[in-house]
PDB file of C-alpha atoms in Angstrom:
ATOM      1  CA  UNK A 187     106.184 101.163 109.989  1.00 75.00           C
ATOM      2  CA  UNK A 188     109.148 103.328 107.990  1.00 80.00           C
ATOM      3  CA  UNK A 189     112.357 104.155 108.609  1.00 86.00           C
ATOM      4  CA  UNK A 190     115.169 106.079 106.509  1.00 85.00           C
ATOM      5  CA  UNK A 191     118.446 105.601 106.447  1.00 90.00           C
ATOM      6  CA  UNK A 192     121.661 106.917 105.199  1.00 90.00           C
ATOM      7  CA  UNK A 193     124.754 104.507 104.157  1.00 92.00           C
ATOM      8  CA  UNK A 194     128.323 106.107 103.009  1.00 93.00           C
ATOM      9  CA  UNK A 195     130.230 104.082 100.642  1.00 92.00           C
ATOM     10  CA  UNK A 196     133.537 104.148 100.289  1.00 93.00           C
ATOM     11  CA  UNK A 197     133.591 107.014  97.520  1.00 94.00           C
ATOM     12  CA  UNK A 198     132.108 109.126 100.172  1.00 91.00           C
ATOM     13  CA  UNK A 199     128.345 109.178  97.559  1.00 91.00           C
ATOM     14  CA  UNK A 200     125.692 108.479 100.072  1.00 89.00           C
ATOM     15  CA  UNK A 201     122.779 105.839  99.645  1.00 90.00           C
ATOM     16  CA  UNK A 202     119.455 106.293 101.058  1.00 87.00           C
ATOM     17  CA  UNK A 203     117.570 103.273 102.170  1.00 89.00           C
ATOM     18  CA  UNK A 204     113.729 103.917 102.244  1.00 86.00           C
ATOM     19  CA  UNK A 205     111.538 100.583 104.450  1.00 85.00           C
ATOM     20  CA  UNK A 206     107.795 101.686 104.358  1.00 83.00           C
ATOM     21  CA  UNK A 207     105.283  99.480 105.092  1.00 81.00           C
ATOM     22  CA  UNK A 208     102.521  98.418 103.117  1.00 79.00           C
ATOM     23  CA  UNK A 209     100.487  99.550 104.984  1.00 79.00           C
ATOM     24  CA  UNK A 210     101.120 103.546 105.125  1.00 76.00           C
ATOM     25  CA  UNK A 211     100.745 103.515 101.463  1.00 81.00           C
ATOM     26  CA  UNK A 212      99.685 101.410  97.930  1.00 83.00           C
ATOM     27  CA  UNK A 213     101.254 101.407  94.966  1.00 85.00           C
ATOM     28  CA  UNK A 214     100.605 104.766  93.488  1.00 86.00           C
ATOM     29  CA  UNK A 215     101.361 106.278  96.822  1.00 85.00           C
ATOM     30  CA  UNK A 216     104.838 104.585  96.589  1.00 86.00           C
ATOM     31  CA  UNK A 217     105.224 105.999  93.022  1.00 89.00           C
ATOM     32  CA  UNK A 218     104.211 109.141  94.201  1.00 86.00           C
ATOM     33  CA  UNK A 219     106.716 109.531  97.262  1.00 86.00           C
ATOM     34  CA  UNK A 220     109.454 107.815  94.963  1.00 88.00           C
ATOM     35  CA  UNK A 221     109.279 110.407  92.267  1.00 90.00           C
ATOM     36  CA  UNK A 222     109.472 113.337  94.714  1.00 88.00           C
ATOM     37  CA  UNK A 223     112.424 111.777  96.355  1.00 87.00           C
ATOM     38  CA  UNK A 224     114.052 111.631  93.076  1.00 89.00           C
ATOM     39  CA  UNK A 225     112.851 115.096  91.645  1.00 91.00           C
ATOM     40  CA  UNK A 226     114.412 116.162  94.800  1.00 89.00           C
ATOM     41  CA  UNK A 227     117.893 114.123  94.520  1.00 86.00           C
ATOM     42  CA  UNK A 228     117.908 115.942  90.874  1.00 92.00           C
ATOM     43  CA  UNK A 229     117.627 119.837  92.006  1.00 92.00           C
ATOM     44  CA  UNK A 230     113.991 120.013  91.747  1.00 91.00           C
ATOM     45  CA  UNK A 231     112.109 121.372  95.064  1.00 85.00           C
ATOM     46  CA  UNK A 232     109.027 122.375  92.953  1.00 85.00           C
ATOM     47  CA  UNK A 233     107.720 119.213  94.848  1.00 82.00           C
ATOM     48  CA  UNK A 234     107.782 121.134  97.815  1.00 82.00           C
ATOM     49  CA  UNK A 235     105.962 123.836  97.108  1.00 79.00           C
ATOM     50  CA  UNK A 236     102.475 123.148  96.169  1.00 72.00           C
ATOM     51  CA  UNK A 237     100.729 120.613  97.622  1.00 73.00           C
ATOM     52  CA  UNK A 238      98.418 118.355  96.160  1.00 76.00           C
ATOM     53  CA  UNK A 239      94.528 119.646  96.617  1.00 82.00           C
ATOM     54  CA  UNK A 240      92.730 116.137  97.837  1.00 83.00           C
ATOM     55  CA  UNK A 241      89.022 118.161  97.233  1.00 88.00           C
ATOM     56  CA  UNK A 242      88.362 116.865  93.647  1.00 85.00           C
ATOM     57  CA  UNK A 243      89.442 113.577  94.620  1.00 83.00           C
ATOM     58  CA  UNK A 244      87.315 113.619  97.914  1.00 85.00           C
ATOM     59  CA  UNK A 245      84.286 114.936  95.369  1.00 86.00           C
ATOM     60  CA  UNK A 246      84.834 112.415  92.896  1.00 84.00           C
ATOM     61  CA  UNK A 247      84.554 109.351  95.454  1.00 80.00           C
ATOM     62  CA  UNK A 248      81.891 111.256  97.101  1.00 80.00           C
ATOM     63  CA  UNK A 249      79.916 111.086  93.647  1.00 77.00           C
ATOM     64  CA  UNK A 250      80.470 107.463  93.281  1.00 73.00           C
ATOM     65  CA  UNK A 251      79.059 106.200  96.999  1.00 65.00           C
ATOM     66  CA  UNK A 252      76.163 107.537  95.620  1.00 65.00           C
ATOM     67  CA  UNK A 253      76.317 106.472  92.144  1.00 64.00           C
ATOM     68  CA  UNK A 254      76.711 102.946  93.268  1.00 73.00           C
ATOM     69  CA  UNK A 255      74.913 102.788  96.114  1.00 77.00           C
ATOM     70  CA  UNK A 256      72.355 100.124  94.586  1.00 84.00           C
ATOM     71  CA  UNK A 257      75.261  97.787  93.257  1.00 84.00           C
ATOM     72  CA  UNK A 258      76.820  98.248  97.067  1.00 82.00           C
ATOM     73  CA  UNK A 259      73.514  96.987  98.774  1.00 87.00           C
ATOM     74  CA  UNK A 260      73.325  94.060  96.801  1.00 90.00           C
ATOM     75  CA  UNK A 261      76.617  93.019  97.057  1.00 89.00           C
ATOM     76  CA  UNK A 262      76.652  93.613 100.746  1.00 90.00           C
ATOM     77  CA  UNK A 263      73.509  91.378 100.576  1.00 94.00           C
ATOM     78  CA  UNK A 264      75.069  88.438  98.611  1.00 94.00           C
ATOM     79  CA  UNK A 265      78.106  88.530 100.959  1.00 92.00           C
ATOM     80  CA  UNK A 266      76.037  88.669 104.084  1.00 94.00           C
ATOM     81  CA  UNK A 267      74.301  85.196 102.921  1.00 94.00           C
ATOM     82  CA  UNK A 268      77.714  83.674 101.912  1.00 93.00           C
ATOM     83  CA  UNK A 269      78.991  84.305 105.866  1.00 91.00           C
ATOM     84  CA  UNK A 270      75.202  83.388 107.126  1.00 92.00           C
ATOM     85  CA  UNK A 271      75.990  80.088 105.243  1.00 92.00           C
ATOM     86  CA  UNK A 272      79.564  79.209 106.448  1.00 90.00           C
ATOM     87  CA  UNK A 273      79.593  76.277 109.024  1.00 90.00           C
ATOM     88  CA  UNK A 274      79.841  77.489 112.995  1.00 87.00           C
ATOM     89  CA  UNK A 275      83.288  77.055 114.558  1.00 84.00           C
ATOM     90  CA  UNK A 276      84.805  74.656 117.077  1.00 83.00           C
ATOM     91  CA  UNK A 277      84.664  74.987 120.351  1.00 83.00           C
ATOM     92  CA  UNK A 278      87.806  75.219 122.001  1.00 77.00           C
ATOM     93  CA  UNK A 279      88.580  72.126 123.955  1.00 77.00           C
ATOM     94  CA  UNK A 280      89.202  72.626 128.044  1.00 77.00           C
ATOM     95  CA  UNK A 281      93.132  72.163 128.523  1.00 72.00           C
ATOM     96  CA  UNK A 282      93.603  70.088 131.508  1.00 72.00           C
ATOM     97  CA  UNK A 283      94.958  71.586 134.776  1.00 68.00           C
ATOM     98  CA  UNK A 284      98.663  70.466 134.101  1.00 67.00           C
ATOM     99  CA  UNK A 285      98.695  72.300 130.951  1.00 65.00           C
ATOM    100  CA  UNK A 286      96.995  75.116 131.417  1.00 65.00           C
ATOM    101  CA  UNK A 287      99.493  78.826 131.524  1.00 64.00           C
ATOM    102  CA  UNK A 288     102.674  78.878 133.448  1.00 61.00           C
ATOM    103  CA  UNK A 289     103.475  74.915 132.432  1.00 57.00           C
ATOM    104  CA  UNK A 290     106.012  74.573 129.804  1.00 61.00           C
ATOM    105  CA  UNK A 291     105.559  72.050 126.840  1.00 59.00           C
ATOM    106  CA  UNK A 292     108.169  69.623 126.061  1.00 62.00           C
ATOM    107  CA  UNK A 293     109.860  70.506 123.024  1.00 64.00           C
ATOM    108  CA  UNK A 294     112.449  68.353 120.911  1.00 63.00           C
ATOM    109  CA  UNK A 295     115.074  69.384 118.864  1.00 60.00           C
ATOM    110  CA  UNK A 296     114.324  69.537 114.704  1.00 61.00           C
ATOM    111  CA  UNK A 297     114.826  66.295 113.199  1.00 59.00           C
ATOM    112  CA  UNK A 298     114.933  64.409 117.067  1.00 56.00           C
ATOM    113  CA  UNK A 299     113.072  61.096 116.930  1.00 52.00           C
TER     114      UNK A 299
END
């Protein structure tokens, strides 16, 4: 899901390679984490100190469940009639004996005739 790692270059400066996955965080969680990184890299630890307080955010989407509560039960609604609608899906067909787990499958090289 992450990983961070260090390279050396020749010059002896060191490079810091950053792989997060998409899903630990969205954009403006990236942007966030990025510019902390770099405040850091430039001196600046005031990133460290203070954390961010999630309570107004946590209020604010709190407020808008309720705000939009109407507009979320009729979309819920209209979505729930668009899957009723959708056609039912194939049954899976019965593999016979000979192929069922354990047998191997022929396979032919890419391009083979």
């Amino acid at each position: 899901m992450y990983a961070l790692e260090a390279s050396t270059l020749p010059d002896g400066t060191a490079v810091l390679h950053v792989v997060l996955d998409a899903l630990l965080a969205d954009a403006r969680s990236f942007a966030l984490l990025f510019g902390q990184l770099f405040a850091l890299h430039d001196g600046d630890d005031s990133v460290l100190t203070a954390p961010a307080d999630p309570v107004p955010h946590l209020r604010a989407l709190a407020g808008r469940r309720t705000d939009d509560a109407e507009e979320h039960a009729q979309a819920r609604a209209a979505w729930r009639q668009k899957f009723a609608a959708l056609p039912r899906a194939r049954t899976c067909p019965n593999r016979p004996p000979e192929r069922r787990a354990g047998t191997a499958l022929p396979r032919s090289a890419p391009g083979a005739a």
